[in-house]
Short mmCIF file of C-alpha atoms in Angstrom, two decimals:
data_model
loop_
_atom_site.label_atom_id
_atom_site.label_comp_id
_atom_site.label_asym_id
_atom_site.label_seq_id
_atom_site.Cartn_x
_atom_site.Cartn_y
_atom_site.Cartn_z
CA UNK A 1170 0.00 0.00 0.00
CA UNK A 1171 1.95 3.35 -1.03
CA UNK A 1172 1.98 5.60 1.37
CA UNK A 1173 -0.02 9.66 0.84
CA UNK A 1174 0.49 12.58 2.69
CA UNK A 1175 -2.22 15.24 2.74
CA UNK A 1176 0.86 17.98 3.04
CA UNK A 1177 0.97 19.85 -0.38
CA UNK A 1178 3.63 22.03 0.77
CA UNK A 1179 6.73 21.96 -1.53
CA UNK A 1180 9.91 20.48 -0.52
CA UNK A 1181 11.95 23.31 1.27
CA UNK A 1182 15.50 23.08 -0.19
CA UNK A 1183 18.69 25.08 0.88
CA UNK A 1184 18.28 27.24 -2.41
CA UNK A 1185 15.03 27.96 -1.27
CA UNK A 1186 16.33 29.21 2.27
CA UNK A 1187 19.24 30.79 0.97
CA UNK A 1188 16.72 32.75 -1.32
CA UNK A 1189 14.63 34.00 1.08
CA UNK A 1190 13.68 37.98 1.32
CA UNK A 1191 14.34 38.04 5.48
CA UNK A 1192 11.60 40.86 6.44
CA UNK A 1193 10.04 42.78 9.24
CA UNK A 1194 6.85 44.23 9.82
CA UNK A 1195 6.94 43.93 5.93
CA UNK A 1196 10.07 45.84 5.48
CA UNK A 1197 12.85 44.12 3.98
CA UNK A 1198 16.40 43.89 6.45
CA UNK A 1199 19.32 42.73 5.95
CA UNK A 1200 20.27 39.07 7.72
CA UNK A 1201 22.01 40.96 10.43
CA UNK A 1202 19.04 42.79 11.75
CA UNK A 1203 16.68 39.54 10.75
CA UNK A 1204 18.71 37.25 13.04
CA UNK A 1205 19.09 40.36 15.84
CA UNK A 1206 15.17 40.62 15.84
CA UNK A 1207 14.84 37.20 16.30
CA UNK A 1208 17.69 36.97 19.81
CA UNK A 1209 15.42 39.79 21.00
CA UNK A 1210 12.11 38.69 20.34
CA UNK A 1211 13.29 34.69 22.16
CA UNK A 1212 15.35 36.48 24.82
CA UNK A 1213 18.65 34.16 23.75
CA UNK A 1214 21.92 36.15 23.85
CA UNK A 1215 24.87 34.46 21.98
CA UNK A 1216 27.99 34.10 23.65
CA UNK A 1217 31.20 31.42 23.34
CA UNK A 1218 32.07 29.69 26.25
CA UNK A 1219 34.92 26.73 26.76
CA UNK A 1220 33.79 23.85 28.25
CA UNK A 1221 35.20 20.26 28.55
CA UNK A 1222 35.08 17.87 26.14
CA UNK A 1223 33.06 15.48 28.55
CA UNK A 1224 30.73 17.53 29.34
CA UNK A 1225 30.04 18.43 25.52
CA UNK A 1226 29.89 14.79 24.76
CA UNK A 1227 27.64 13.92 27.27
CA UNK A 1228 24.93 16.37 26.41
CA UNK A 1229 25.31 15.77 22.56
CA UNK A 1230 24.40 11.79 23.52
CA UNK A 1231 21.85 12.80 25.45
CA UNK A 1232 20.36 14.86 23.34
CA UNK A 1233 19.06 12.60 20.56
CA UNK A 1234 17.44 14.78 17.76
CA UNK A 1235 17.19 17.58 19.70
CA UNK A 1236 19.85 20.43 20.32
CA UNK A 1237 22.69 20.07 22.97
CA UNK A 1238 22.65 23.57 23.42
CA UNK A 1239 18.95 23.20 24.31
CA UNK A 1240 19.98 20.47 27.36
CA UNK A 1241 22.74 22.88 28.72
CA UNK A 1242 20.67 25.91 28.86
CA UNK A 1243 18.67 23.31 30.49
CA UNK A 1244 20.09 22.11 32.80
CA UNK A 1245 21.76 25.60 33.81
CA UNK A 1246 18.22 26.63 34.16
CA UNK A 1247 17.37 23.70 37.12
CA UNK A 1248 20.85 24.65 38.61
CA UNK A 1249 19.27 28.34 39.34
CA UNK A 1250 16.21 27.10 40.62
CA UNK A 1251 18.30 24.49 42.49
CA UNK A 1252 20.50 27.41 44.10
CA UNK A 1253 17.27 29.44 44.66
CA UNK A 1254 15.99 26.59 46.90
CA UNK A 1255 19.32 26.43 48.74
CA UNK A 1256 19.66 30.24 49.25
CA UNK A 1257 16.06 30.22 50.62
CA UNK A 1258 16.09 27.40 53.09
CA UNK A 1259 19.68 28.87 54.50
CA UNK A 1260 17.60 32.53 54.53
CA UNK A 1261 14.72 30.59 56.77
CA UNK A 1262 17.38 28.75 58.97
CA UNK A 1263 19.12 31.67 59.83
CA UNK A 1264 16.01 33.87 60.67
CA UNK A 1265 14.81 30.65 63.07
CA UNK A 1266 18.31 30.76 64.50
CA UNK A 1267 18.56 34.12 65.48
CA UNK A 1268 14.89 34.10 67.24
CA UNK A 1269 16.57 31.63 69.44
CA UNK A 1270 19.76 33.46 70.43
CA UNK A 1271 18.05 36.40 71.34
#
């Protein structure tokens, strides 16, 4: 049994990305302020940053089809939330320790 899609989109190639007029609010821009309009409007910043090997490895594998980039910024994100946690529980402690020394 062949298989059908009901997608009549056309196959997207390279050459079709590569000519594509980049545009905002209908105005045409070059790929500079395309890309810059798009950092802003996700809230990503680009940066370079040296880590080990290891640790790249280890979140390429885990990553499957998805991006590794996407794990680390991740699993930075549950490190802050982790800290967060910390920083409050040490804020309670303290305040319960100082009612008692007084």
């Amino acid at each position: 049994m062949p298989v059908t899609s009901d997608d009549d989109a056309p196959k997207l190639t390279q050459a079709a990305f590569d000519g594509a007029r980049l545009r905002i609010g209908g105005k045409d821009v070059s790929r500079a302020e395309w890309q810059a309009a798009v950092r802003a409007r996700v809230g990503k910043q680009r940066i370079n940053i040296m880590l080990d090997a290891p640790v790249v490895e280890h979140f390429k594998a885990a990553a499957g089809g998805r991006g590794y980039q996407t794990l680390i910024n991740e699993a930075l994100r549950e490190a802050i939330r982790g800290q967060d946690v910390v920083d409050a529980v040490r804020q309670v402690v303290r305040e319960e320790l100082g009612r008692v020394a007084v």
